[in-house]
PDB file of C-alpha atoms in Angstrom:
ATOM      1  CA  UNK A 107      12.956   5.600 -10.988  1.00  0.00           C
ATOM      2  CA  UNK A 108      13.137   2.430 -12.532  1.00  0.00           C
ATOM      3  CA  UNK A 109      12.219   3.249 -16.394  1.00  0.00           C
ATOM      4  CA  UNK A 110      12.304  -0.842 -16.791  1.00  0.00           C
ATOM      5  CA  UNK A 111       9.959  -1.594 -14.165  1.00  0.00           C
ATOM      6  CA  UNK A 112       7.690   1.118 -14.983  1.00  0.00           C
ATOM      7  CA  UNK A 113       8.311   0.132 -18.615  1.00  0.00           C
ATOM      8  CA  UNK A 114       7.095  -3.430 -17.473  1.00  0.00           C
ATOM      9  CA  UNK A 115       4.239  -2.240 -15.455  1.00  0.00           C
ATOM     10  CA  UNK A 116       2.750  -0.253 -18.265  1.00  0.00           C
ATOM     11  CA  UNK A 117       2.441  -3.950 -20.737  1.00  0.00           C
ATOM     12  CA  UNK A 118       0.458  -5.303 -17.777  1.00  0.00           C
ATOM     13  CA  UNK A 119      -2.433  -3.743 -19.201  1.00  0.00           C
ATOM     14  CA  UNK A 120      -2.091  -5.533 -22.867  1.00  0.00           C
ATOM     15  CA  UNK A 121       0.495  -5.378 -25.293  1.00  0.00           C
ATOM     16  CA  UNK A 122       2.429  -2.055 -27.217  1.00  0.00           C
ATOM     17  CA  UNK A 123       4.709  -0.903 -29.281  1.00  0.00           C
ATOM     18  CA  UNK A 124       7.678   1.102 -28.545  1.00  0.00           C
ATOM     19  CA  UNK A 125       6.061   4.360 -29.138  1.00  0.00           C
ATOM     20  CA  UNK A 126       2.417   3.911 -27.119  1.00  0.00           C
ATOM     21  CA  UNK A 127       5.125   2.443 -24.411  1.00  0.00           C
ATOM     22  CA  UNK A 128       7.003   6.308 -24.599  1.00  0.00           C
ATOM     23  CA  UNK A 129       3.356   7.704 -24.810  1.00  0.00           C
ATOM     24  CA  UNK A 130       2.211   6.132 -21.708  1.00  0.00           C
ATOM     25  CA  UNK A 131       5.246   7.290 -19.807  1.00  0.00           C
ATOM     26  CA  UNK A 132       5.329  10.535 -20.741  1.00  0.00           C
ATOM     27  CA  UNK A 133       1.557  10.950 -19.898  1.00  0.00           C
ATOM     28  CA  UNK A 134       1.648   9.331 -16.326  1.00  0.00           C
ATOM     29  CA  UNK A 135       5.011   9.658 -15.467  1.00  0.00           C
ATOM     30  CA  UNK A 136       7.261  11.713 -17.216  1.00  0.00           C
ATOM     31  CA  UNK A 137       6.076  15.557 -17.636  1.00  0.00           C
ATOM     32  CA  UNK A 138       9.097  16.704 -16.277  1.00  0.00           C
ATOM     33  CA  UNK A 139      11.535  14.699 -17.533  1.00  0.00           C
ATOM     34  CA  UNK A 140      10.193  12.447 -20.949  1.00  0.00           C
ATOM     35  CA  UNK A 141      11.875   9.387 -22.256  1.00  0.00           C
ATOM     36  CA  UNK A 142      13.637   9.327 -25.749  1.00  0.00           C
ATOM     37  CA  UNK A 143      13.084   6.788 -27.933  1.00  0.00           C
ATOM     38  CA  UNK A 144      16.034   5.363 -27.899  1.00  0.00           C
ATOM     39  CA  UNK A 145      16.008   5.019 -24.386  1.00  0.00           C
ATOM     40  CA  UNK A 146      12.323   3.026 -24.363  1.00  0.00           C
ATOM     41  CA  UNK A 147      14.186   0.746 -26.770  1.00  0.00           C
ATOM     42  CA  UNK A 148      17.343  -0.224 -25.234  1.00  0.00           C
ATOM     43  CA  UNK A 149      15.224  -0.442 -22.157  1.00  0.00           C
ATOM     44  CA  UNK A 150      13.105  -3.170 -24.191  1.00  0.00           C
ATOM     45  CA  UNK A 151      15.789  -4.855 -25.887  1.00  0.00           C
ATOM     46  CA  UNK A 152      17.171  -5.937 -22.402  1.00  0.00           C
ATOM     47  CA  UNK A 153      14.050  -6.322 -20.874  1.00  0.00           C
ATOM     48  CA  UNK A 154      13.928  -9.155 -23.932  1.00  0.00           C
ATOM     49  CA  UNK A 155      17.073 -10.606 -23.080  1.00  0.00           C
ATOM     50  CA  UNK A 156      16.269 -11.052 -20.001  1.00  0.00           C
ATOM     51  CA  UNK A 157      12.796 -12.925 -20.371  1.00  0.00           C
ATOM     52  CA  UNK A 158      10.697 -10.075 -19.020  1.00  0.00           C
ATOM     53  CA  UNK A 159       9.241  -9.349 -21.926  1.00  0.00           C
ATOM     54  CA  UNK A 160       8.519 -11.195 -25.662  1.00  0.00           C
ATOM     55  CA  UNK A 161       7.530 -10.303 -29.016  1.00  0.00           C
ATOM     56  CA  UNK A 162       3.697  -9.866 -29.494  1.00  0.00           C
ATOM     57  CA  UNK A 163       3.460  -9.452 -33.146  1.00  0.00           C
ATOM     58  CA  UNK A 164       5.408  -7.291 -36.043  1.00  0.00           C
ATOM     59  CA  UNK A 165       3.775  -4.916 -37.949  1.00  0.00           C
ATOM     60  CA  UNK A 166       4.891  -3.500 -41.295  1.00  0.00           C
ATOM     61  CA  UNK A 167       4.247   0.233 -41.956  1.00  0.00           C
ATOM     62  CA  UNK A 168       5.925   3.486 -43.512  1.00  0.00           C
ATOM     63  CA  UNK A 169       8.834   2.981 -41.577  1.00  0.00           C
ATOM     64  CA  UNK A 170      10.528   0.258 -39.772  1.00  0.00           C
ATOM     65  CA  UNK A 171       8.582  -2.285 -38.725  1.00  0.00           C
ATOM     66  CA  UNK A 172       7.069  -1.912 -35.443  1.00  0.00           C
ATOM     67  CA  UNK A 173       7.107  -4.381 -32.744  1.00  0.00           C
ATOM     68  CA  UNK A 174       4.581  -5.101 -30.570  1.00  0.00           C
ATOM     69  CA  UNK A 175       5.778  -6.232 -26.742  1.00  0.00           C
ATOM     70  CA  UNK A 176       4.021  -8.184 -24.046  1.00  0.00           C
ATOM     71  CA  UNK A 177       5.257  -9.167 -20.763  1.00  0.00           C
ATOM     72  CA  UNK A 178       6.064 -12.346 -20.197  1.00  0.00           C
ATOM     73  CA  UNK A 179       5.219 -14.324 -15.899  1.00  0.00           C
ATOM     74  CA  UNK A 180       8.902 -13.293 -15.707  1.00  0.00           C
ATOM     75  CA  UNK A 181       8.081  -9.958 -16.152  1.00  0.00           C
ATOM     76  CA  UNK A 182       4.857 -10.049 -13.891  1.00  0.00           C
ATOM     77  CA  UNK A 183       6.676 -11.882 -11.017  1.00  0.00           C
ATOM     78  CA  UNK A 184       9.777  -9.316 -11.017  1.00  0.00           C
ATOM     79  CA  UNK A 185       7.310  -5.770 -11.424  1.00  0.00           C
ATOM     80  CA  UNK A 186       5.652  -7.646  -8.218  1.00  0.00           C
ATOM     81  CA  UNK A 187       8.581  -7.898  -6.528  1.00  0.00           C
ATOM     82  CA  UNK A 188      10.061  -4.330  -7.315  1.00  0.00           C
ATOM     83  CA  UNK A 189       6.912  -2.638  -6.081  1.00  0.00           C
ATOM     84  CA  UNK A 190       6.809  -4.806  -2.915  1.00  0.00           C
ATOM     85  CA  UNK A 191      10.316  -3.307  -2.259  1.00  0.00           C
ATOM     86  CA  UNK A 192      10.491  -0.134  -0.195  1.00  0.00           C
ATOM     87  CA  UNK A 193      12.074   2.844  -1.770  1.00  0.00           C
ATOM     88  CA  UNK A 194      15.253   3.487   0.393  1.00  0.00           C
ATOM     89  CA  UNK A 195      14.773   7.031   2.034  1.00  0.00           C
ATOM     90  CA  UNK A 196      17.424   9.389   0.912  1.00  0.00           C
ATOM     91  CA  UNK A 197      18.981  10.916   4.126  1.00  0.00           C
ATOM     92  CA  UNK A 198      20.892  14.014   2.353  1.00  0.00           C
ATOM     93  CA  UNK A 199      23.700  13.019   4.326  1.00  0.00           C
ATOM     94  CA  UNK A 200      26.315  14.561   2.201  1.00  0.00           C
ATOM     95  CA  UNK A 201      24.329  17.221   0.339  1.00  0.00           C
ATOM     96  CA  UNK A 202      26.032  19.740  -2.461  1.00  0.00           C
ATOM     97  CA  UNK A 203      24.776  22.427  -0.287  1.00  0.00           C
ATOM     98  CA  UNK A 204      26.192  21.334   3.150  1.00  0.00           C
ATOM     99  CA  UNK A 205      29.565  21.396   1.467  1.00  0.00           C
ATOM    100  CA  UNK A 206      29.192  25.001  -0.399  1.00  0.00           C
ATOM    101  CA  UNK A 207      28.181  26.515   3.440  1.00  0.00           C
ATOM    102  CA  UNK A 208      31.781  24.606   4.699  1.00  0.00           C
ATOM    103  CA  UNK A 209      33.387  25.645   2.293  1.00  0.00           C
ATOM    104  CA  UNK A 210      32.442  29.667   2.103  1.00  0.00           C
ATOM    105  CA  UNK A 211      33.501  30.134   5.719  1.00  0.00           C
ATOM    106  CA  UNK A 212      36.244  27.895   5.251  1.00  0.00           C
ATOM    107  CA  UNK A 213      37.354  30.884   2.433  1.00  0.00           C
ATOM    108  CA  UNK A 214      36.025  33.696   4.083  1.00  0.00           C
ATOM    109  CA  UNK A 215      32.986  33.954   1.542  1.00  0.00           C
ATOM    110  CA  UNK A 216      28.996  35.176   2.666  1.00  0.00           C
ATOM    111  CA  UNK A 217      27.812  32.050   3.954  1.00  0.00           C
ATOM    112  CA  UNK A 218      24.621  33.925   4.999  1.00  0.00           C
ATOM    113  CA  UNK A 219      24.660  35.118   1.550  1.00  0.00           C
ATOM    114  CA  UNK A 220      24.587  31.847  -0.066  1.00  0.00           C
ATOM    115  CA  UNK A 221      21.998  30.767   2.410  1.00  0.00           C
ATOM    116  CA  UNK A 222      20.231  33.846   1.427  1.00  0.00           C
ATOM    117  CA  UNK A 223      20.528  32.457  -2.472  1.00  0.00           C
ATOM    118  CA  UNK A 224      19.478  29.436  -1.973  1.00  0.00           C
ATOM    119  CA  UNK A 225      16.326  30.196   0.303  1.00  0.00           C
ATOM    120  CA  UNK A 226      15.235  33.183  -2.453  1.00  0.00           C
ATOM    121  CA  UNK A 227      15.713  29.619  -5.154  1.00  0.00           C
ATOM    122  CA  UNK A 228      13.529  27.360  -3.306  1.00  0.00           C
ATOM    123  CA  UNK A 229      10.860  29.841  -2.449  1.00  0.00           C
ATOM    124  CA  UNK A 230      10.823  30.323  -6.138  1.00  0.00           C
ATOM    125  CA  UNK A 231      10.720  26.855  -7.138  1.00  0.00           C
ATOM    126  CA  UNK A 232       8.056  26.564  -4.464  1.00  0.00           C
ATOM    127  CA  UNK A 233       5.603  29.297  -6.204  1.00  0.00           C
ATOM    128  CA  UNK A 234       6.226  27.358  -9.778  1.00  0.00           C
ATOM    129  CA  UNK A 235       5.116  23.888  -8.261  1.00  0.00           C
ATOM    130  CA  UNK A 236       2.403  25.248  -5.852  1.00  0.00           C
ATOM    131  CA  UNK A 237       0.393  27.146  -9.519  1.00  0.00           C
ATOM    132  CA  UNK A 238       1.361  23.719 -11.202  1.00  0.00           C
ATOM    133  CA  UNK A 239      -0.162  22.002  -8.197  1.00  0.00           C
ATOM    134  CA  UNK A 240      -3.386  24.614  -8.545  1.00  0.00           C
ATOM    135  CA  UNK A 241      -3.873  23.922 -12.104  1.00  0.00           C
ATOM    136  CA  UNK A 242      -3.035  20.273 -12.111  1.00  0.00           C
ATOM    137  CA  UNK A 243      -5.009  17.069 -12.234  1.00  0.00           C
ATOM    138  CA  UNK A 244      -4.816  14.442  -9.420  1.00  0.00           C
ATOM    139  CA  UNK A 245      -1.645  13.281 -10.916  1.00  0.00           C
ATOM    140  CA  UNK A 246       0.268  16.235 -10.455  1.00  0.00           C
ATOM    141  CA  UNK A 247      -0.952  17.435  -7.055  1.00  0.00           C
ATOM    142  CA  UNK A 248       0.481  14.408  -5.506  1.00  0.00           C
ATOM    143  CA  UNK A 249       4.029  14.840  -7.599  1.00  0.00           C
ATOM    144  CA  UNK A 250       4.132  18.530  -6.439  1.00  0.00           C
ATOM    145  CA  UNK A 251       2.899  17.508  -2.797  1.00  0.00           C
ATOM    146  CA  UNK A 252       5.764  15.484  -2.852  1.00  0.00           C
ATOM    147  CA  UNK A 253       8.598  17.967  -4.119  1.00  0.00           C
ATOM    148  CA  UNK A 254       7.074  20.883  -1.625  1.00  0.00           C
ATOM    149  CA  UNK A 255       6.911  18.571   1.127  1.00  0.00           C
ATOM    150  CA  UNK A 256      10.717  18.368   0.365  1.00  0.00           C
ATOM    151  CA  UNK A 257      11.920  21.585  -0.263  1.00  0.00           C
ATOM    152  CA  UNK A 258      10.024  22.580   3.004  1.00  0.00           C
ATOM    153  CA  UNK A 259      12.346  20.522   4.793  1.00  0.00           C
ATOM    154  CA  UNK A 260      14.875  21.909   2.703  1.00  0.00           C
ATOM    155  CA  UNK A 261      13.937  26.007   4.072  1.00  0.00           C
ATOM    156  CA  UNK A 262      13.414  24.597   7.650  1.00  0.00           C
ATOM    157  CA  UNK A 263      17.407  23.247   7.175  1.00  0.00           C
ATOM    158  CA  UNK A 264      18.498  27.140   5.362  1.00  0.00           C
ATOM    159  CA  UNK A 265      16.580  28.801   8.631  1.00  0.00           C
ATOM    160  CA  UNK A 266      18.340  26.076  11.429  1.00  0.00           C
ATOM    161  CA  UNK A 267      22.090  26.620   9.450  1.00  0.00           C
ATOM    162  CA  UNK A 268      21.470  30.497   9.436  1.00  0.00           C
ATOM    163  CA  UNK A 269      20.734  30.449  13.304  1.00  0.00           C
ATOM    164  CA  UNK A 270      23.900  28.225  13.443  1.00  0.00           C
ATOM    165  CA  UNK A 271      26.273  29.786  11.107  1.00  0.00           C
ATOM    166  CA  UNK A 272      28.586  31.886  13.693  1.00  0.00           C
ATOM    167  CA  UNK A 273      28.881  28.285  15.740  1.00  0.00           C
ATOM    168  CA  UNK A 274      29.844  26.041  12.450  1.00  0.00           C
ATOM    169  CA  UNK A 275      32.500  28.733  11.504  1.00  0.00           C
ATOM    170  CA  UNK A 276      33.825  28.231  14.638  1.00  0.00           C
ATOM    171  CA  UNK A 277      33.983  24.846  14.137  1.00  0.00           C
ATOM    172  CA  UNK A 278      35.078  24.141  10.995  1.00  0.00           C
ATOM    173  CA  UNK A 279      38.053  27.206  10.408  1.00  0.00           C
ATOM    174  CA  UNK A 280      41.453  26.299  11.498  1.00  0.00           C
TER     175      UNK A 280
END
């Protein structure tokens, strides 16, 4: 994800500080993963450099002062552009998990056993998202929908490698 452009996208809506900026993020977009703070403002600070955004106003309180951002046509023209982009699809084409089945019956380890592992790990992650899903708003049925719908693919992979496994060790050992 692009924590600029989503940064960006967020000041559409008016002007904020720093912190409402985090606040925003964390509420819409980042429940799994939040921003720091420092990371919201190094994001800003080049987001300034760059023209995107500008200064809005400066506001003295118990702390350091607090600076208010707005986003600048710049900054409107190049969120435009980003979400007019398609995401590239990732194909998985050299996955962590390919290589760990390879590599077991290339050294004489349970490759059904790590299969095994690894199914008994998504079917677990599966039962976490699908009771977030239950007890989530809008929001977060559509960003569990969308990690299910991939570790589905993920077990349907496990199941077609298990079927497979006696024909890729014959393939890949020496």
């Amino acid at each position: 994800m692009s924590i600029g452009h989503t940064l960006l996208g967020l000041l559409e809506s008016g002007p904020r500080h720093g912190y409402d900026l985090k606040r925003a993020f964390d509420e819409r977009f980042g429940q799994d993963r939040p921003l720091h703070y420092g990371q919201v403002y190094s994001t800003m600070s080049r987001l300034l450099k760059n023209g995107l955004v500008e200064i809005d106003g400066v506001e003295a309180g118990g702390g350091p002062e607090r600076k208010r951002y707005a986003i600048t046509r710049a900054g409107i023209t190049d969120v435009s552009q980003w979400l007019a982009e398609p995401e590239k699809p990732e194909p998985y084409l050299q996955s962590t998990l390919y290589t760990k089945v390879v590599l077991a019956l290339l050294t004489g380890r349970s490759a059904a056993g790590l299969l095994d592992t690894q199914r008994a790990e998504h079917l677990r992650l599966m039962r976490i998202l699908t009771d977030r899903k239950r007890r989530g708003d809008l929001a977060d049925q559509l960003i569990c929908d969308h990690a299910l719908f991939h570790l589905e693919a993920d077990l349907r992979w496990l199941e077609l490698t298990a079927a497979r496994l006696d024909q890729l060790a014959a393939e890949v050992r020496p």
